[in-house]
Amino acid sequence: MQTFDEFEKLVAASNQLAEPDENPSQEDKVVEPLFSGTEPSSNEFYVPRIPNRKHPPSNAVTLDYKKRSVDFWRNVATKKRRSLSCVQTKFKKVTSIRQLQEWERHVAEGGSRYDKLKALRLETGKQFFLAKQKPHIVKDMNIRLWAITANRTIGLVGFTASPDWVGKLKRYYGIVDRKITKFVTDKYIQKAPQVKKTAEECVALVRSRISDYGLECMWNTDQSGFDYEMRPGRTLHLAGAKHVLAICQSENSMTHSYTVIMTISPGTRKFFPQLWITLQEDKGVFGPIVARTMFKADNLYVTASVPGKMTKKLYLEWCEKILFSHVEDRCILLADSWRTYSDQEAVLEFKPEELEYEMITSPPKVTGDIQPLDRLFFRMCKDFFRKITNFIILHSLPLQVHHRDVILKMHSLVYQQFQSPRFGDLVSQAWHLCGYTDESFDYVNPTEFSFPEKLTGHCDHENCDDRLLLKCGWCKAPLCFHHFYDQYHLCKIYLP
C-alpha cells in the first residue's frame, strides 16, 4: 500500500512550478467576482513564477539546512564566527551574513513562516491521505479542522486555515469534489487484499490458457440490463436551477429493464453472429400473435421471461442455441460468478462431443475490473443506444422507444454497427485493460465516430434533406434517421 511520503513525492514531482506554501503577491493573482465564502473559489487562482535554478529562493532551504549552516557559522567550539566565504564553501545556498542572521531567527522560532506553512500542509495532507485510505467522507470543514489542530503544535501566528488556503492545498494535491459511487463497510475493506488476490489468480489462469491455446478460443460472455427507455442522466440547463426536468415517453419504462447477453473474443472473430435478448413478458412467453408479427432479424435471438431476466432454463437454451452453435474445436469461456453458471453438468448435456470446452469463473466483486465486457464494452454500447433514443424523443419522432419492435430493430442495427472492423480494436483493448493480453490498442470509440460533434452536410441518399442522425461505422455514410432506422441500414460494406 502506498505511504503518504511516497504520495507526497509523486505530488511534488507533478507540481514542480507550484509553490503551495507561499502567500501569492497581489500581482500573482487573477481576481474575478468574489466567491461565496463556503467553498474555495474557482475564480481566484495562483500563477506561479518559474524558479531560477541559479538563485534558489530561501523557501527551497529546509529548516535543518538552516540550522546546520547557522551552527557552522557560529562555531560553538571556538565561540568565534566563521567568515562568509568559509561558510559558503560548505553550504552553497548561503548568500550573505544578513541571510544567516535571518536563518538564525528562523531556527530560534522553530522555522520561518514558509517552513510552518509547509509543515501545516504536510500534516493536513497526511490526515487527508489517511482518511481516504479508510475511506471516510471528507469535506472542506474537515481539512480546516485538521489544519487548525496541527497549528496548535506548529504555532504559526495568525493562521486561520482560510478558504483561500484550503483551496490552494486542494489544487496542489489534486483534491476535488466527487460523487460517491459506492458505500462499503469495514468488512469490504478488510477483504480487499484477498479479493485482489483472487482476481490476479483468475487473470493468471486466463493468460496461461491464452499462452497454451491462443486467442481464437477465448470468449467472454456477460449479461446486462437495458432500461426499456434509455435516457441520458445529464442535460444542459440554466445555471442556478434547483430542479431540472426532462421529458420521457413512459415513466414505467424507465424503471423496467430487459436482459442482453453479449459474447466477445480477443481473436480474429470478435463477436457471435447473434445477440441474445430476453424481454419482459407477463406470462414469460410470447403470445402466438406477437411471436408471428414481432420484428425478427438474423442477428438477434429473442426470448422472454416474466421479470425480463435470465433463468436457468434460458441459460441452457443460450448454451445450446448460441454458444455451442458458434464455436468449433475448443472454447474457453470466461464468465462471472452468477450461480446458474456454476451448474456445468447441465451445460455439458448440450455440448457437442468433439468440442473441448472449459469455463473459467471470475471471482465475485471484481467483474468490473477483469471482465472485458464490463470493463469497456457495455458502457459504450449503452451510450450508443442512448444517443439514438434521445434523438427520437428530442425531435418528436412518431415512435415509442419502449415498444418491443423498436427495441429489437435498434438492437439489430446497433449490434451490426459494433461489428464493423473499424471498432475491432475496441474489443482487443477491453481484454488488454483486464490484464489478459500485453498489447495495447488505439481503438476507435463507436459513439465518438458515429456521433461526431461536427456532423454536417446532407444524408447520403439522393434528394434527402432530413437532419442527420449518425455516420455509419461501416461505409462512413452520413445518414438521417429515416435511412438508418426506417430503411434498416444493416450495412456490411466496409470502407476504411
C-alpha positions in Angstrom: 0.0 0.0 0.0 1.3 3.5 -0.9 2.6 5.6 2.1 2.0 9.3 2.5 5.7 10.0 1.9 5.5 8.2 -1.5 2.3 10.1 -2.3 3.9 13.4 -1.4 6.9 12.8 -3.6 4.6 11.9 -6.5 2.6 15.1 -6.0 5.7 17.2 -5.7 7.1 15.8 -8.9 3.9 16.8 -10.8 3.8 20.3 -9.2 7.3 21.5 -10.0 6.2 25.1 -10.7 3.8 25.3 -7.8 4.7 27.0 -4.5 1.8 25.8 -2.4 3.2 27.2 0.9 3.9 30.7 -0.2 1.5 33.6 0.0 0.9 34.8 -3.5 1.6 38.5 -4.1 -1.1 40.8 -5.5 0.4 40.7 -9.0 0.3 36.9 -9.0 -3.5 36.8 -8.5 -6.1 36.9 -11.2 -9.3 38.1 -9.5 -12.8 38.0 -10.7 -16.1 38.4 -8.7 -15.9 37.5 -5.0 -16.8 33.9 -4.0 -19.4 32.8 -1.5 -17.1 32.0 1.3 -18.4 28.5 1.8 -16.2 26.8 -0.8 -12.9 27.9 -2.4 -13.5 30.0 -5.4 -12.6 28.7 -8.9 -12.3 32.3 -10.0 -9.2 33.0 -7.9 -6.0 31.1 -8.7 -2.3 31.4 -8.2 0.0 31.9 -11.2 3.5 30.7 -10.0 6.7 32.3 -11.3 9.2 30.0 -12.9 12.0 29.5 -10.4 15.6 30.4 -11.3 17.9 27.4 -10.8 21.0 29.6 -10.4 19.5 31.5 -7.5 17.2 29.2 -5.5 14.8 31.0 -3.2 15.2 30.8 0.5 11.9 28.8 0.5 13.9 25.9 -1.1 16.1 25.6 2.0 14.9 23.3 4.8 15.0 24.2 8.4 17.6 21.5 9.1 19.8 23.0 6.4 19.4 26.5 8.0 20.3 25.1 11.5 23.5 23.4 10.3 24.5 26.5 8.4 24.0 28.7 11.4 25.8 26.3 13.8 28.8 26.1 11.5 28.8 29.9 11.1 28.6 30.5 14.9 31.3 27.9 15.5 30.3 26.9 19.0 33.6 25.2 19.7 35.7 28.4 19.4 32.9 30.8 20.0 34.1 32.8 17.0 32.1 33.3 13.9 33.4 31.9 10.7 33.8 34.1 7.6 31.1 34.2 4.9 33.5 32.6 2.4 34.3 29.8 4.8 30.6 29.1 5.3 29.8 29.3 1.6 32.5 26.6 0.9 30.4 24.0 2.8 26.9 25.5 2.4 26.4 26.6 -1.2 23.0 28.1 -0.6 24.3 30.8 1.7 24.4 34.2 0.0 25.1 36.8 2.8 25.7 37.4 6.5 22.2 39.0 6.6 20.7 35.8 5.4 22.5 33.8 8.1 21.1 36.2 10.7 17.6 35.7 9.3 18.1 31.9 9.3 19.2 32.1 13.0 15.9 33.8 13.8 14.0 31.1 11.9 15.8 28.4 13.9 15.0 30.1 17.2 11.3 30.4 16.3 11.1 26.9 15.1 11.1 27.8 11.4 10.1 30.7 9.1 6.5 31.4 8.1 7.2 29.3 4.9 8.5 26.4 7.0 5.5 26.4 9.2 3.1 26.7 6.3 4.8 23.7 4.7 4.6 21.8 7.9 0.9 22.6 8.1 0.3 21.5 4.5 2.2 18.2 5.1 0.3 17.4 8.3 -3.0 18.3 6.8 -2.2 16.3 3.6 -1.2 13.3 5.7 -4.5 13.5 7.6 -6.4 13.6 4.3 -4.4 10.7 2.9 -5.1 8.5 6.0 -8.8 9.4 5.9 -9.2 8.4 2.3 -7.5 5.1 2.9 -10.4 4.1 5.2 -12.2 5.6 3.1 -14.0 8.3 5.0 -16.1 11.2 3.6 -14.1 14.4 3.8 -15.3 17.9 3.4 -13.6 21.3 3.4 -14.6 21.7 7.1 -12.6 18.6 8.0 -9.5 20.0 6.2 -9.8 23.3 8.1 -10.1 21.4 11.5 -7.1 19.3 10.7 -5.0 22.3 9.8 -6.1 24.3 12.9 -5.4 21.3 15.2 -1.9 20.9 13.6 -1.2 24.6 14.2 -1.5 24.2 17.9 1.8 22.4 17.8 3.4 24.3 14.9 2.5 27.7 16.2 2.0 29.9 13.1 0.7 33.2 14.4 -2.5 34.4 12.6 -3.1 31.2 10.8 -6.9 30.6 10.3 -7.0 27.9 7.5 -8.9 30.3 5.3 -10.9 29.2 2.3 -8.1 30.5 0.1 -5.5 28.3 1.9 -7.8 25.3 1.7 -8.4 25.9 -2.0 -4.6 26.1 -2.6 -4.0 22.9 -0.7 -6.7 21.1 -2.7 -5.3 22.3 -6.0 -1.8 21.2 -5.0 -2.9 17.6 -4.1 -5.4 17.4 -6.9 -8.3 17.1 -4.5 -11.7 17.7 -6.0 -15.4 17.0 -5.0 -16.5 13.7 -6.4 -19.8 11.8 -6.4 -19.8 8.8 -4.1 -20.4 5.7 -6.4 -20.5 3.1 -3.7 -20.7 2.8 0.1 -18.7 0.0 1.7 -18.2 -1.5 5.2 -15.1 -2.2 7.1 -15.5 -5.8 6.2 -15.3 -4.9 2.5 -12.0 -3.0 3.1 -10.6 -5.9 5.1 -11.4 -8.4 2.3 -10.0 -6.2 -0.4 -6.5 -7.8 -0.4 -8.0 -11.3 -0.7 -10.4 -10.2 -3.4 -7.5 -8.6 -5.3 -5.5 -11.8 -4.9 -8.3 -14.0 -6.4 -8.6 -11.5 -9.3 -4.9 -11.8 -10.0 -5.2 -15.6 -9.9 -8.0 -15.5 -12.4 -6.1 -13.3 -14.7 -3.0 -15.5 -14.5 -5.2 -18.6 -15.3 -6.7 -16.9 -18.4 -3.2 -15.8 -19.5 -1.9 -19.3 -19.2 -4.8 -20.6 -21.4 -4.1 -17.9 -24.0 -0.4 -18.9 -23.9 -1.3 -22.6 -24.4 -4.2 -22.3 -26.9 -4.1 -18.8 -28.4 -6.7 -16.1 -28.6 -9.2 -17.6 -31.0 -10.8 -20.0 -28.5 -11.2 -17.4 -25.7 -14.6 -15.9 -25.2 -16.1 -13.6 -22.5 -19.9 -13.6 -22.0 -21.9 -11.4 -19.7 -25.5 -10.2 -19.3 -26.5 -6.6 -18.8 -29.8 -4.9 -18.1 -31.1 -2.3 -20.5 -33.9 0.0 -19.5 -36.9 0.0 -21.8 -36.4 3.7 -22.2 -32.7 4.7 -22.0 -32.1 8.4 -21.5 -29.0 10.5 -20.6 -28.6 11.3 -16.9 -27.5 14.9 -17.6 -28.7 17.8 -19.7 -27.7 21.4 -20.4 -29.7 23.9 -18.3 -29.6 27.4 -17.0 -27.2 28.0 -14.1 -28.8 28.1 -10.6 -31.7 25.8 -11.4 -32.7 23.7 -8.4 -35.0 21.3 -10.3 -34.1 20.0 -13.8 -37.0 18.2 -15.6 -36.7 16.1 -18.7 -39.4 14.6 -20.8 -39.8 10.9 -21.2 -42.4 8.8 -23.1 -43.2 6.4 -20.2 -42.1 6.7 -16.5 -42.8 3.0 -16.1 -40.4 2.1 -19.0 -37.5 3.9 -17.3 -37.7 1.6 -14.2 -38.2 -1.7 -16.1 -35.5 -3.5 -18.0 -34.7 -6.5 -20.2 -31.6 -8.5 -20.5 -29.0 -8.6 -23.2 -26.2 -11.3 -23.4 -23.2 -10.4 -25.5 -20.1 -12.5 -26.1 -16.8 -11.2 -27.4 -13.3 -12.6 -28.2 -9.8 -11.2 -28.4 -9.2 -13.3 -31.5 -9.9 -12.6 -35.2 -13.6 -13.3 -34.8 -14.8 -10.7 -32.3 -18.5 -11.5 -31.9 -21.0 -14.3 -32.2 -23.4 -13.8 -35.2 -26.4 -13.4 -32.9 -27.2 -11.2 -29.9 -29.3 -12.8 -27.2 -32.2 -10.7 -25.8 -34.6 -11.6 -23.0 -37.7 -9.3 -22.9 -40.2 -8.9 -20.1 -43.5 -10.6 -20.8 -46.4 -11.1 -18.4 -46.6 -14.9 -19.0 -43.0 -15.5 -19.6 -43.6 -16.3 -23.3 -44.7 -14.5 -26.4 -48.3 -15.0 -27.4 -48.9 -16.6 -30.8 -49.8 -13.3 -32.5 -46.8 -11.5 -31.0 -44.5 -14.3 -32.0 -45.8 -14.2 -35.6 -45.8 -10.4 -36.1 -42.9 -9.1 -34.0 -39.7 -7.8 -35.6 -37.2 -10.5 -36.5 -33.6 -10.2 -37.5 -30.9 -12.8 -38.3 -28.5 -11.2 -35.8 -30.9 -11.5 -32.9 -32.1 -14.4 -30.8 -35.1 -13.2 -28.8 -36.6 -14.9 -25.7 -38.9 -13.8 -22.9 -39.4 -14.3 -19.1 -41.7 -12.7 -16.6 -39.1 -10.4 -15.0 -37.1 -9.9 -18.2 -34.1 -11.6 -16.7 -32.2 -14.8 -17.4 -33.3 -18.1 -15.8 -31.5 -21.4 -15.7 -33.7 -22.7 -18.5 -32.9 -19.8 -20.7 -29.2 -20.1 -19.8 -29.2 -23.7 -21.0 -31.0 -22.6 -24.2 -28.4 -19.9 -24.7 -25.6 -22.6 -24.4 -27.3 -24.8 -26.9 -28.5 -22.3 -29.5 -25.8 -19.6 -29.2 -22.6 -20.8 -27.5 -22.2 -24.3 -28.8 -23.6 -23.4 -32.2 -21.0 -20.8 -33.0 -17.7 -22.4 -31.6 -15.6 -25.1 -33.0 -12.8 -27.4 -31.7 -12.2 -25.6 -28.5 -14.0 -23.0 -26.3 -12.7 -21.4 -23.1 -15.5 -19.3 -21.7 -14.8 -16.5 -19.2 -18.0 -15.7 -17.2 -18.9 -14.0 -13.9 -19.9 -15.8 -10.7 -23.6 -15.9 -11.4 -24.8 -19.0 -9.5 -26.6 -20.5 -12.6 -23.3 -20.5 -14.5 -21.8 -22.9 -11.9 -24.1 -25.8 -12.9 -21.8 -27.1 -15.6 -23.2 -30.7 -15.5 -26.4 -29.5 -17.1 -24.5 -27.5 -19.7 -22.4 -30.5 -20.7 -25.5 -32.3 -21.8 -25.8 -29.9 -24.8 -22.0 -29.8 -25.6 -21.0 -31.5 -28.9 -18.7 -34.5 -28.2 -15.9 -33.1 -30.5 -15.8 -29.8 -28.7 -13.1 -29.1 -26.0 -14.9 -26.9 -23.5 -13.8 -25.1 -20.3 -15.5 -22.4 -18.3 -13.4 -20.0 -16.1 -15.4 -18.2 -13.5 -14.2 -14.7 -12.5 -14.4 -14.2 -8.7 -17.2 -12.0 -7.3 -16.8 -8.3 -6.7 -14.1 -7.8 -9.4 -16.1 -8.3 -12.6 -15.8 -4.6 -13.3 -12.1 -4.9 -13.4 -11.4 -8.3 -15.1 -14.4 -8.8 -17.3 -13.8 -7.3 -20.8 -17.5 -6.6 -21.4 -17.9 -4.8 -18.1 -14.6 -3.0 -18.3 -15.2 -1.2 -21.5 -17.8 -2.6 -23.9 -21.3 -2.5 -22.4 -20.8 1.2 -21.3 -20.1 2.2 -24.9 -22.9 0.1 -26.3 -25.4 1.7 -24.0 -24.1 5.1 -24.8 -24.6 4.5 -28.5 -28.1 3.2 -27.8 -28.9 6.2 -25.6 -27.9 8.6 -28.4 -30.5 7.2 -30.8 -33.2 7.1 -28.2 -32.6 10.7 -27.2 -32.7 11.8 -30.9 -36.1 10.1 -31.3 -37.6 11.9 -28.3 -35.8 15.3 -28.9 -37.2 15.5 -32.4 -40.6 14.1 -31.5 -40.4 11.2 -34.0 -43.6 9.0 -34.1 -42.0 6.1 -32.3 -42.4 4.6 -28.9 -38.9 3.8 -27.9 -40.0 1.3 -25.3 -42.0 -0.7 -27.8 -40.9 -4.3 -28.4 -40.3 -3.9 -32.1 -38.5 -0.6 -31.8 -36.1 -2.1 -29.2 -35.4 -5.2 -31.3 -34.8 -3.2 -34.5 -32.5 -0.8 -32.8 -30.5 -3.6 -31.2 -30.1 -5.3 -34.5 -28.8 -2.1 -36.1 -26.5 -1.2 -33.2 -25.1 -4.7 -32.9 -24.3 -4.6 -36.6 -22.6 -1.2 -36.2 -20.4 -2.5 -33.4 -19.3 -5.5 -35.6 -17.6 -3.1 -38.0 -13.9 -3.9 -38.5 -13.3 -0.2 -37.6 -14.2 -1.0 -34.0 -12.4 -4.3 -33.7 -9.5 -2.9 -31.6 -12.1 -1.8 -29.0 -12.7 -5.5 -28.1 -8.9 -6.2 -28.1 -8.3 -3.2 -25.8 -11.0 -4.4 -23.4 -9.1 -7.7 -23.0 -5.8 -5.8 -22.6 -7.2 -3.5 -19.9 -8.3 -6.5 -17.9 -4.7 -7.8 -18.0 -5.2 -10.8 -20.2 -3.1 -9.6 -23.1 0.1 -7.5 -23.3 -0.5 -5.5 -26.5 -2.4 -2.2 -26.2 -4.6 -0.9 -29.0 -5.6 2.6 -30.1 -9.2 1.9 -30.6 -11.9 3.9 -32.3 -14.8 4.9 -29.9 -18.0 3.9 -31.8 -20.1 6.7 -30.2 -17.5 9.4 -31.0 -17.1 8.1 -34.6 -20.8 7.8 -35.4 -22.0 10.9 -33.5 -19.2 13.4 -34.0 -19.6 17.0 -32.8 -19.3 18.3 -36.4 -21.7 16.0 -38.2 -22.7 18.3 -41.0 -23.9 18.0 -44.6 -26.7 16.0 -46.1 -27.9 12.5 -45.9 -26.0 10.1 -48.2 -29.3 9.3 -50.0 -30.2 11.5 -53.0 -32.7 14.3 -52.5 -32.9 13.7 -48.7 -32.7 16.9 -46.7 -33.6 15.4 -43.3 -31.4 16.2 -40.3 -28.5 13.8 -39.8 -28.6 11.1 -37.1 -25.1 9.4 -37.4 -22.3 8.3 -39.6 -22.2 4.6 -40.4 -19.4 2.7 -38.8 -19.1 0.5 -41.9 -19.4 2.7 -45.0 -18.9 6.1 -43.3 -22.1 7.4 -45.0 -23.9 10.2 -43.1 -27.5 9.1 -42.6 -30.7 10.6 -41.4 -33.0 8.6 -39.0 -35.3 7.5 -41.9 -32.5 6.0 -43.9 -30.8 4.4 -40.9 -33.7 3.1 -38.9 -36.8 3.0 -41.2 -34.9 1.7 -44.2 -33.0 -0.7 -41.9 -29.4 0.2 -42.8 -27.8 -3.2 -41.9 -24.6 -2.3 -43.6 -21.8 -4.8 -44.4 -19.7 -2.7 -46.8 -16.6 -1.6 -45.1 -14.7 1.5 -46.2 -11.5 2.2 -44.2 
